[in-house]
C-alpha positions as a printed Julia matrix, in Angstrom:
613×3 Matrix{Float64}:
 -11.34   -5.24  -35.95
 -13.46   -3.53  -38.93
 -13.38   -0.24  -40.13
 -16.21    1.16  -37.66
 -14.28   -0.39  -34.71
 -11.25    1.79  -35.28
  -9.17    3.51  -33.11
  -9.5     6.8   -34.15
 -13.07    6.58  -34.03
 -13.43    5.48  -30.64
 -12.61    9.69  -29.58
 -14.4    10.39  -26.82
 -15.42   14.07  -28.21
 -15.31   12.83  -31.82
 -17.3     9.56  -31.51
 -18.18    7.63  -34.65
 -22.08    8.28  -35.36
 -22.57    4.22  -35.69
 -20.7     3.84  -32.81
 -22.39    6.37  -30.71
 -26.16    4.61  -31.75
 -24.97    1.66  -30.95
 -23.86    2.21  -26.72
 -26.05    1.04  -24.35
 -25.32    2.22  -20.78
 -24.69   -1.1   -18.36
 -25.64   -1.01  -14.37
 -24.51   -3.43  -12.02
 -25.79   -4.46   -8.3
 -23.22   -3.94   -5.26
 -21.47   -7.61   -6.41
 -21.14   -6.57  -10.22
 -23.82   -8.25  -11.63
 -25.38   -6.67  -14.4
 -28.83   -5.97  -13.74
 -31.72   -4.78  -16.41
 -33.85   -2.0   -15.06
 -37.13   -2.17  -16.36
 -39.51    0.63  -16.47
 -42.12   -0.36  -18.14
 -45.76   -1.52  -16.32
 -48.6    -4.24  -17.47
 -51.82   -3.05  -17.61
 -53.13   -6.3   -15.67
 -56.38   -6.17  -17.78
 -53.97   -6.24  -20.96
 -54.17   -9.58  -21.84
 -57.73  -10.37  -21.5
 -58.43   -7.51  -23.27
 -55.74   -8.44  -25.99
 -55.62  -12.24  -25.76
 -53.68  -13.89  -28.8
 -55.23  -14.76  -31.07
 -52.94  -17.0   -32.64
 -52.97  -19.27  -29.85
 -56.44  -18.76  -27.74
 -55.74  -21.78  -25.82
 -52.97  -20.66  -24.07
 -52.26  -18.54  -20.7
 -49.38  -16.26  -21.86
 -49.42  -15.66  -17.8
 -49.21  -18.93  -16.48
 -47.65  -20.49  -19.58
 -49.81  -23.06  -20.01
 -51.99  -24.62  -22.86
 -55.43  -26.0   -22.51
 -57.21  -28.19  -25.34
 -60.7   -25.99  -25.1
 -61.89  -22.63  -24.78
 -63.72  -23.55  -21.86
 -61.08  -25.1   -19.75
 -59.0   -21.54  -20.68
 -62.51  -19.09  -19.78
 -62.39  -21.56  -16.05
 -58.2   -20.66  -15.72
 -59.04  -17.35  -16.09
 -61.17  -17.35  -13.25
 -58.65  -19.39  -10.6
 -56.74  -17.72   -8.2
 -53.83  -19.42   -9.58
 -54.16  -16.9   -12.89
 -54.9   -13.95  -10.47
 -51.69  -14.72   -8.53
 -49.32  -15.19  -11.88
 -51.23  -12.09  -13.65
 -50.3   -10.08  -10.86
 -46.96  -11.31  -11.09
 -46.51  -10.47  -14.91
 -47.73   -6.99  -14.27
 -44.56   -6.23  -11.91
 -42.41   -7.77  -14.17
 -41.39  -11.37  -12.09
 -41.63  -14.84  -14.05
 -44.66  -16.89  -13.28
 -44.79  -19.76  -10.93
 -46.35  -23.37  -11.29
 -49.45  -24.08   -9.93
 -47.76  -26.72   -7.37
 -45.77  -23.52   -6.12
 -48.94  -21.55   -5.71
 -50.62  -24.57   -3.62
 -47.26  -23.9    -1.35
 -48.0   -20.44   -0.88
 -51.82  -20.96   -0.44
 -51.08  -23.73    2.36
 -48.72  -21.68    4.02
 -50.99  -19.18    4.42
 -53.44  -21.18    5.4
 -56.56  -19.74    3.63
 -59.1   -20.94    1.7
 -60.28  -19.98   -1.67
 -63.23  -17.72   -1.62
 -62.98  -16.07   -5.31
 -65.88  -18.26   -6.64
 -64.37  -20.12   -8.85
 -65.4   -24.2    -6.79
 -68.49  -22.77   -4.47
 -69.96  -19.61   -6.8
 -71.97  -21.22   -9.83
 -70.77  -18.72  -12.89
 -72.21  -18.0   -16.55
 -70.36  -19.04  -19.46
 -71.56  -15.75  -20.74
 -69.84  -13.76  -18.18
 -67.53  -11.58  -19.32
 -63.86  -11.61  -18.76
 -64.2    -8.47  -16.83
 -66.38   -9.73  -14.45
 -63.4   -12.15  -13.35
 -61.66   -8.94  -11.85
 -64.6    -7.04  -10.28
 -64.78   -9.36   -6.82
 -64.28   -7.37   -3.84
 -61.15   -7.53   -2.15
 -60.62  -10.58    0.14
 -58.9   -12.38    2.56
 -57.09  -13.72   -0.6
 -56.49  -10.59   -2.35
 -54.9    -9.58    1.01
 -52.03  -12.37    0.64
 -51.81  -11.54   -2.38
 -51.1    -7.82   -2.49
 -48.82   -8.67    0.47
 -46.46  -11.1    -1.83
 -46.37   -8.9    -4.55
 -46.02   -5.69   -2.13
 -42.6    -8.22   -0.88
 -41.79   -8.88   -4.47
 -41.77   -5.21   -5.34
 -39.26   -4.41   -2.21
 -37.06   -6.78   -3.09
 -37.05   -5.76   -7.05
 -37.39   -1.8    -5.96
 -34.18   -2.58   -3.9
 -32.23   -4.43   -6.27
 -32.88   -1.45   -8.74
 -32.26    0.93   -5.9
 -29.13   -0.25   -5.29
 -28.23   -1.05   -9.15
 -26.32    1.83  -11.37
 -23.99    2.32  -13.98
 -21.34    3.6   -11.0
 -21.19    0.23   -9.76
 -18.29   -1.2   -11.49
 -15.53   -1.25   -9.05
 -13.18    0.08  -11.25
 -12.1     3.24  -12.7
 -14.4     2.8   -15.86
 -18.01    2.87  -16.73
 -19.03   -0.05  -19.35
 -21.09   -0.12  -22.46
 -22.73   -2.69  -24.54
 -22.44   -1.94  -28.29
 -23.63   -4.3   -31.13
 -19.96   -3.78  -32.94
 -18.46   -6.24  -30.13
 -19.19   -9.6   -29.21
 -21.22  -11.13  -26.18
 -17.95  -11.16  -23.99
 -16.49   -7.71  -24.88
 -17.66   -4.09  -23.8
 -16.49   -0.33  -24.2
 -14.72    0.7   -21.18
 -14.86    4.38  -20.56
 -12.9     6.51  -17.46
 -15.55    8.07  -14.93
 -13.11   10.71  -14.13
 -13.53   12.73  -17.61
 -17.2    13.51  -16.41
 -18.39   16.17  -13.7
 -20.31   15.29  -10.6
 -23.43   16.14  -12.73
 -22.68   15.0   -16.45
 -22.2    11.01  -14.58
 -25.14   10.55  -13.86
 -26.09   10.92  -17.81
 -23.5     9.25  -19.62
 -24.44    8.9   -22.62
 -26.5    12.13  -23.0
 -23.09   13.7   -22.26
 -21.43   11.78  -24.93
 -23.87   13.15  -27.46
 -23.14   16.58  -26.28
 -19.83   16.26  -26.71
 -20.51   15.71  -30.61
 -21.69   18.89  -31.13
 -19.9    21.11  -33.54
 -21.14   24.34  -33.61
 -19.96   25.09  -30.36
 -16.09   25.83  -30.12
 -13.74   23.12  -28.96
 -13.2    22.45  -25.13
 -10.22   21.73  -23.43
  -8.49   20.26  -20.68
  -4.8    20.82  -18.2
  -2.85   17.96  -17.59
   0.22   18.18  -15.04
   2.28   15.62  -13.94
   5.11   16.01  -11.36
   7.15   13.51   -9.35
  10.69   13.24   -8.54
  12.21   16.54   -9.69
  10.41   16.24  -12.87
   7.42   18.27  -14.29
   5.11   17.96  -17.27
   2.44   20.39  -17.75
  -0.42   21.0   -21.17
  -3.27   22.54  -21.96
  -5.11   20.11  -24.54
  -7.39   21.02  -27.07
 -10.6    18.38  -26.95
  -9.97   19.0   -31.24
  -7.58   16.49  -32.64
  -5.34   17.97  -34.96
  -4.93   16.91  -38.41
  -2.54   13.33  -39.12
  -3.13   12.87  -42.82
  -0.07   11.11  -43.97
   1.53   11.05  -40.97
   3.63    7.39  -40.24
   4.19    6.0   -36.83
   6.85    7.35  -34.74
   8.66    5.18  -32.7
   7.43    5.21  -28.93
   4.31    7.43  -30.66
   0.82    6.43  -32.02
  -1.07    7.93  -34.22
  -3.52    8.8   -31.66
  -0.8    10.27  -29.57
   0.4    12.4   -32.52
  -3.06   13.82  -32.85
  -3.13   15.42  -29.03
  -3.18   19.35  -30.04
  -1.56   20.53  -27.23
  -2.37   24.29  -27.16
   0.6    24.99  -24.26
   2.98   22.61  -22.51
   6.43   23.01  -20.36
   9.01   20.12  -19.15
  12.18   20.43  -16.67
  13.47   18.9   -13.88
  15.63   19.97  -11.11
  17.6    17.35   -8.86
  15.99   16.68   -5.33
  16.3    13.44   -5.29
  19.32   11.43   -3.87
  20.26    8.88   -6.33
  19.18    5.45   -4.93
  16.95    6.71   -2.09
  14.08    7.94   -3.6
  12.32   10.53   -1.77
  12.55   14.38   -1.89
  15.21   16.19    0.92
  12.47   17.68    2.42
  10.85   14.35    3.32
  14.35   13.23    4.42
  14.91   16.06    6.5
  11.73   15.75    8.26
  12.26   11.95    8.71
  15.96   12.07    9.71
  17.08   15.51   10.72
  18.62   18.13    8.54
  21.67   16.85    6.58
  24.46   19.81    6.01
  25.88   17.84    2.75
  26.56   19.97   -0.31
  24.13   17.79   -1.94
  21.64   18.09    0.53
  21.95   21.55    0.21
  21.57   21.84   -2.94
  18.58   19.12   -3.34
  16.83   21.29   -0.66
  17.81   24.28   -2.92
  16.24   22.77   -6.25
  12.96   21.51   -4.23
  12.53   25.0    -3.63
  13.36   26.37   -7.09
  11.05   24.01   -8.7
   8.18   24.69   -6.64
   8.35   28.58   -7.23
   8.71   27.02  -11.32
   5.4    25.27  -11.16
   3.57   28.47   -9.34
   4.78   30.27  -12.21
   3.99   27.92  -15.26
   0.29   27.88  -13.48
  -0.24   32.05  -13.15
   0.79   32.11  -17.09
  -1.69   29.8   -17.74
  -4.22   31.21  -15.71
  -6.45   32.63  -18.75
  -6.48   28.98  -20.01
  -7.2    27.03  -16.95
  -9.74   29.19  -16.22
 -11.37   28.07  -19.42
 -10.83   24.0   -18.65
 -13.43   21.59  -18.15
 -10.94   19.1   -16.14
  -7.83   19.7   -14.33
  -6.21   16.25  -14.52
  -2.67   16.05  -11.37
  -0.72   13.29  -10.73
   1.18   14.0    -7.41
   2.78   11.49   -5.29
   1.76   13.1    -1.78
  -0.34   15.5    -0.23
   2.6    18.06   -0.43
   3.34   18.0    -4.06
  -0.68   18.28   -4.8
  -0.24   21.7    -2.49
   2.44   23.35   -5.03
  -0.23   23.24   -7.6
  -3.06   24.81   -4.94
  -1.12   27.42   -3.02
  -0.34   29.71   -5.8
  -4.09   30.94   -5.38
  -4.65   30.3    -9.2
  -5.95   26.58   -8.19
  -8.39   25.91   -5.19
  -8.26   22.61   -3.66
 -11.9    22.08   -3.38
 -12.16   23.08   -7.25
 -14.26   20.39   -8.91
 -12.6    20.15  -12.03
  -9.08   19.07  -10.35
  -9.01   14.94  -10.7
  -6.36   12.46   -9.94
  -5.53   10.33  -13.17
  -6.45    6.85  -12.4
  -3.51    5.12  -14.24
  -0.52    4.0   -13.57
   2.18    7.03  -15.01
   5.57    7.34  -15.68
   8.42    9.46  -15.89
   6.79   13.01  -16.46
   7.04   13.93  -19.95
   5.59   15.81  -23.02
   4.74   12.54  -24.68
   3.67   10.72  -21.18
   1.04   13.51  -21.19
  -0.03   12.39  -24.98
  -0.28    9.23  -23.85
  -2.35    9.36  -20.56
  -4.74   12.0   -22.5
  -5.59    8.95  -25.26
  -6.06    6.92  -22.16
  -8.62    8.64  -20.68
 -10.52   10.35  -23.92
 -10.44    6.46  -26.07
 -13.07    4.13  -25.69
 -11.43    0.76  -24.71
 -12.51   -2.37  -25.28
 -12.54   -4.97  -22.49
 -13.78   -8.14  -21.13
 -17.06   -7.85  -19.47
 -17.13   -7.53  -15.89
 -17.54  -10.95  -13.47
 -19.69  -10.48  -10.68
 -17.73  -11.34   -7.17
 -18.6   -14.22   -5.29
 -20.86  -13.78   -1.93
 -17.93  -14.55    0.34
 -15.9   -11.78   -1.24
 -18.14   -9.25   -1.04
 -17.12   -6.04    0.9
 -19.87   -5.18    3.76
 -21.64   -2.61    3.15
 -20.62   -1.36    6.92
 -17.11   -1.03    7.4
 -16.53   -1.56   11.28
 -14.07    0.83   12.43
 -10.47   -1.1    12.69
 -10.52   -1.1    16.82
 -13.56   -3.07   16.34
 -11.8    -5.31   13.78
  -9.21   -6.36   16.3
 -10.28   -9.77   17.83
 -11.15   -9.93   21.49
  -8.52  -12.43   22.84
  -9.63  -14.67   25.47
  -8.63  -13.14   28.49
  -7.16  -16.43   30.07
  -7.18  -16.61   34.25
  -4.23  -16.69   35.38
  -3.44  -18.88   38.93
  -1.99  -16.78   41.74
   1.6   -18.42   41.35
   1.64  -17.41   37.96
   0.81  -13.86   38.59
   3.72  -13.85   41.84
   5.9   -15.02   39.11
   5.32  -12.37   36.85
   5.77   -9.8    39.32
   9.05  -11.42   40.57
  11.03  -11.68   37.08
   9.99   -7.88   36.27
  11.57   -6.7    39.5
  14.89   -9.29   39.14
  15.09   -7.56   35.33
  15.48   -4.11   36.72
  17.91   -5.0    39.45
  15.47   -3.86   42.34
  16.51   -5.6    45.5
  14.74   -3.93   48.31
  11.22   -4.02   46.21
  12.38   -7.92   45.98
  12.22   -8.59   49.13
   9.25   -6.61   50.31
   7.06   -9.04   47.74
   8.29  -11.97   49.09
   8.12  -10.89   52.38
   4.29   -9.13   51.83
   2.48  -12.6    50.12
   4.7   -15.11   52.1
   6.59  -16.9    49.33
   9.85  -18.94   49.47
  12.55  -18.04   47.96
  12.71  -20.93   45.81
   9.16  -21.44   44.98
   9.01  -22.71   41.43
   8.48  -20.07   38.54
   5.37  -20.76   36.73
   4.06  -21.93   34.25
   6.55  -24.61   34.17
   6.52  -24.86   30.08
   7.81  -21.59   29.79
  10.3   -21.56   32.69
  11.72  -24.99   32.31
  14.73  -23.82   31.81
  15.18  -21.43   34.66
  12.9   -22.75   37.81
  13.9   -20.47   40.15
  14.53  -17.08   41.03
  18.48  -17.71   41.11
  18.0   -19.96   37.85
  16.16  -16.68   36.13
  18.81  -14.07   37.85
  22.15  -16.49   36.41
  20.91  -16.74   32.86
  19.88  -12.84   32.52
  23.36  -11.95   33.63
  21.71  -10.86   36.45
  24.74  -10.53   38.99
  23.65   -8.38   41.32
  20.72  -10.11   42.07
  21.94  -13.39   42.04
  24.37  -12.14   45.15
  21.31  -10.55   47.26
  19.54  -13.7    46.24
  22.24  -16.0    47.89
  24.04  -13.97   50.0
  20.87  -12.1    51.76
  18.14  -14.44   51.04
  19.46  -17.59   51.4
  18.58  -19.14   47.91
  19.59  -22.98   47.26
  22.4   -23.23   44.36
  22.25  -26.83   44.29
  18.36  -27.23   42.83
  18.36  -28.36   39.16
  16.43  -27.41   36.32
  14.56  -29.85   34.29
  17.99  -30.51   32.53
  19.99  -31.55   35.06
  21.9   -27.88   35.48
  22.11  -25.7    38.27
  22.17  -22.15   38.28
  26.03  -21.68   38.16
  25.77  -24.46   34.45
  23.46  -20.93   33.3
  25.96  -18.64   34.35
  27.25  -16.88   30.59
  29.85  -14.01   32.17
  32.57  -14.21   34.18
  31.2   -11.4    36.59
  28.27  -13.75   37.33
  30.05  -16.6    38.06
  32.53  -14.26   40.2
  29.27  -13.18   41.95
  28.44  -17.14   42.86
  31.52  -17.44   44.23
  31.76  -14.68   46.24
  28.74  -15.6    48.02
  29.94  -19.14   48.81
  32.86  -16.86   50.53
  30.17  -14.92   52.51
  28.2   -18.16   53.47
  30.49  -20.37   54.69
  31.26  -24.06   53.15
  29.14  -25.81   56.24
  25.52  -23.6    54.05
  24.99  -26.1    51.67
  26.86  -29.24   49.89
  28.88  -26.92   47.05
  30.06  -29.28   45.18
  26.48  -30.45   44.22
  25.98  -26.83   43.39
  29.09  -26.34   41.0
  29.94  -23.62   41.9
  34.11  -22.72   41.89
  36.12  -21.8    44.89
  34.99  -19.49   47.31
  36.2   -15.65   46.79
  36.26  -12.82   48.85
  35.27   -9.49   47.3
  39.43   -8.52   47.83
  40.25  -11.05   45.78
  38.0   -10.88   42.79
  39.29   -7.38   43.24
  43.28   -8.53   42.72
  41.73  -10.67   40.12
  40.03   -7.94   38.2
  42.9    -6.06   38.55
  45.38   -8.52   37.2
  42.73   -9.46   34.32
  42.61   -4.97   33.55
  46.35   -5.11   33.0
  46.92   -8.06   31.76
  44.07   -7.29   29.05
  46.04   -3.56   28.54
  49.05   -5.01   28.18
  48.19   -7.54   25.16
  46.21   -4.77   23.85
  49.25   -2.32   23.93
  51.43   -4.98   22.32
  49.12   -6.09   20.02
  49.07   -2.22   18.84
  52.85   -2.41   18.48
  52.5    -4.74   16.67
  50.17   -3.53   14.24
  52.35   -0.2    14.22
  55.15   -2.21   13.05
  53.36   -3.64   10.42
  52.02   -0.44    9.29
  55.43    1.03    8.9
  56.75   -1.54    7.25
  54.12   -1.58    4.85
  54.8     2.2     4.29
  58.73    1.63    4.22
  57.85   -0.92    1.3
  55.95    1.31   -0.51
  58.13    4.3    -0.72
  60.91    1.94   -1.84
  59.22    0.63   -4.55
  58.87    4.7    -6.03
  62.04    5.63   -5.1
  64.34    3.13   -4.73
  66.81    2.46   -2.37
  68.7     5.47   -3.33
  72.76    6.08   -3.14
  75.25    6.99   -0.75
  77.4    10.2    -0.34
  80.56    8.49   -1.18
  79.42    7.07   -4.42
  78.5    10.8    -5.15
  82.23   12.01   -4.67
  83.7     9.14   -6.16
  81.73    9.95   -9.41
  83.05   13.65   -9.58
  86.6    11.86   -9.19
  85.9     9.95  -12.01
  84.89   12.54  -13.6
  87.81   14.89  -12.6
  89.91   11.88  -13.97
  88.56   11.34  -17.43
  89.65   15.04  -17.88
  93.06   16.48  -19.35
  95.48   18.21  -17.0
  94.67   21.49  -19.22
  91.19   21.21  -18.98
  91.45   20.36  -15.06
  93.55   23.87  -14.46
  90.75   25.64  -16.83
  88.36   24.0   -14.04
  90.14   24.88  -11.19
  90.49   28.69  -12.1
  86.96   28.82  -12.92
  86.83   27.31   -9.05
  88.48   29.88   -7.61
  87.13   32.46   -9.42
  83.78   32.16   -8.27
  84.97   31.59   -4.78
  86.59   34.95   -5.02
  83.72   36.72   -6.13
  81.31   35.25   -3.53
  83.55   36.79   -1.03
  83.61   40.17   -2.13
  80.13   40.36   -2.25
  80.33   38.84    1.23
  82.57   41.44    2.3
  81.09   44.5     0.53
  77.25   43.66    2.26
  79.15   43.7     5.68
């Protein structure tokens, strides 16, 4: 990088001068291709007024060369020459004269300028060539170019420096090479000041007037960063790099700024309390309590910070806010200081971090550097957005509204009245559209495994239903699915299978072949009663014992552990023998000392005894 190409003077409001003459605004079409927009216009008459001299033989038009003067004075008077001069003058490449023969035979006219059936003067004058009245040809003409303008006028209408889609507006400069351009952030302009880039950028240059400047908050998880930047660097002569600092970043004159942080965020959950309380309920934690506290406290911090400040915000050119949500970018508008439909507020179109003093440095050099960057690559057709975006219920695709067959809609009907148990409404279909009870459940891919009614009731768990469907409707058990199973093989619970048998009970053995069927035994509803009965206590009683059990192990877990800190501890007779032993080791003198000293004290607690009576 030379010298010119520095950092420091790539300063948006400090620009180097070379720099500066060097920028050449870019504009792009709606796929990012750069487009040139020229303004300039041909006088049509220029060349033949001006012809070159260094090369009179040649139509600069039509770009071709002729060996005499004469063959060039009979070009001039074609229509061919006509066509590509009008061409030239609207600034579009000429076209061969094979091309022009295509044009001229699709639109089926002849030429009538003169130049086969109209004897001319070699003395005419080149003047003469354009003084024919308008014709059929002209006509054809004027409409092709009047196309050719359209299409150019629309290509430039729709071309402009804005249509990068990205964040940045590029420039050419002669200081970088073919590939590279200056990027620059669209957000540091105004509505107004973007549509004149670089006019701006000159402005900006001017020293007489006093220094702009610009607010900067960030806020996000409990943390706030707020400034008021000067647009004047301040002075880094001799200043080294700090670490985690640039030099540019040291240069930020930051005319106010305040930090802190409260907690309001749960550690590992992301998200303030208030969003959690709105999402979840209201938690009654300390923590939360204290979270919802801090949210609070903070808020009323920020209002404050932003009245202080009011003298200097009124004085910004751009009010720069990174907020996560809709509800922190409120904080910043309800004090009253802020509107929210103030032009100057902007959302910082980088990625941030933690809000800090020297995060603020560095997204101000972001946005106020020129950067250098690759030039732009025009997308592909195919991945071009439309320029109308259908509304997303017309995005949906229109499924193909297959017709169903009338056993497939009875079937659909049936298994949503077995799923919700409804008996009655069960037999009132059947009985309304004439089905069997065992017609086949359609289609057959998707019911293979449960063809019937009594198939679909067994492996749903169904048990009511598959006893109305037995007992009252007569189904047959002993049909098999394409596996080879019945509807008792489907059967998962025990209250199902109960349910099977019971209605072999209520049907009598001489219904059906049962044993085909596989269903078990026949039961009465008494006995699956006894059964139920005996299976309730049986189940209590291995559940009470299996508690005992657990008890026990519990307490002798517990009897363990208080062992192991206190030990097993000593007996009262060990105690007493010990003070014989110690009564023992003593002399008979000292033993009669003890003993009076005994009795002593006995004889005293009883007169107290006697004198509180």
């Amino acid at each position: 990088m030379t010298d010119t190409l520095n950092k420091a003077n790539t300063y948006i409001y400090d620009l180097n001068k070379d720099i500066l003459d060097s920028l050449e605004l870019m504009s792009f079409n709606s796929l990012v291709s750069e487009v040139i927009i020229n303004t300039g216009k041909l006088d049509i008459n220029e060349e033949q007024k001006f012809p070159d001299k260094t090369s009179l033989k040649k139509c600069n038009s039509c770009d071709i060369e002729f060996e005499t003067d004469l063959l060039l004075k009979s070009h001039y008077r074609e229509d061919f020459h006509r066509y590509n001069l009008r061409r030239k003058a609207n600034g579009i490449l000429p076209i061969t004269f094979s091309e022009f023969e295509n044009i001229m035979r699709n639109s089926d006219v002849e030429s009538i300028s003169g130049s086969d059936d109209v004897e001319t003067s070699d003395n005419e004058s080149d003047e003469d060539i354009f003084s024919t009245h308008k014709d059929q040809l002209d006509v054809i003409m004027e409409n092709e170019i009047a196309t050719l303008n359209s299409s150019r006028d629309n290509q430039q209408d729709s071309a402009s420096h804005l249509n990068t889609r990205s964040p940045m507006l590029y420039l050419r400069s002669r200081h970088l090479s073919e590939e590279q351009v200056f990027g620059l952030y669209k957000c540091i302009f105004t509505p107004n000041t973007i549509q004149h880039p670089l006019d701006t950028l000159r402005k900006w240059q001017d020293n007489k007037k006093p220094p702009g400047m610009s607010a900067l908050f960030m806020f996000g998880g409990g943390h706030f960063a707020g400034a008021i930047i000067s647009h004047q660097r301040q002075s880094i002569t001799g200043n080294l790099t700090k670490q985690g600092q640039s030099l540019q970043t040291q240069s930020v004159k930051l005319i106010e700024h305040k930090t802190f942080h409260r907690y309001t965020t749960r550690r590992k959950q992301g998200g303030s309390q208030s969003t959690m309380d709105n999402a979840k309920g209201k938690a009654n934690s300390a923590g939360s309590s204290l979270r919802r506290y801090n949210e609070a406290a903070l808020k009323n911090d920020i209002q404050i910070v932003i009245k202080q400040w009011e003298p200097y915000l009124s004085k910004c050119e751009n009010i720069f806010i990174r907020a996560k949500n809709i509800a922190d970018m409120k904080i910043f508008t309800e004090s009253g200081n802020l509107k929210k439909d103030d032009p100057r507020i902007k959302k910082i179109p980088l990625t941030t971090k933690r809000p800090t003093t020297n995060e603020i440095k560095r997204v101000w050099c972001e946005l106020t550097y020129l950067h250098i960057t690759l030039r732009p690559q025009p997308v592909s057709q195919d991945k071009a957005v439309p320029s109308v975006v259908p509304h997303p219920i017309q995005q949906k695709k229109v499924e193909e509204v297959k017709e169903l067959k009338l056993e497939e809609i009875h079937t659909k009907e049936v298994t949503s009245i077995l799923k919700k148990s409804k008996a009655p409404q069960l037999l009132l279909y059947l009985k309304k559209h004439k089905l069997d009870v065992n017609f086949k459940l359609l289609p057959s891919y998707e019911y293979s495994q449960t063809p019937t009614m009594l198939h679909y009731a067994s492996q749903n768990s169904l048990k009511n239903m598959v006893l109305f469907l037995l007992s009252n409707l007569k189904s047959d058990p002993t049909i098999k699915n394409e596996f080879g199973k019945t509807a008792w093989d489907l059967a998962k619970k025990i209250e199902v299978k109960r349910s099977f048998q019971i209605a072999r009970s209520n049907l009598g053995e001489s219904f059906t072949t049962w044993e085909d069927s596989n269903i078990g035994e026949p039961l009465t509803r008494e006995q699956v009663a006894e059964l139920t009965d005996k299976e309730s206590k049986l189940e209590a009683e291995e559940s009470s014992r299996a508690m005992e059990r657990e008890l026990e192990i519990v307490r002798e877990r517990q009897r363990h552990k208080l062992e192991s800190k206190r030990g097993p501890g000593k007996t009262l007779n060990d105690r007493i023998s010990s003070n014989q032993l110690h009564l023992n080791s003593l002399s008979e003198d000292q033993r009669k000392r003890l003993m009076r000293e005994q009795r002593a004290r006995a004889a005293e607690a009883r007169m107290k005894l006697s004198a509180n009576k």
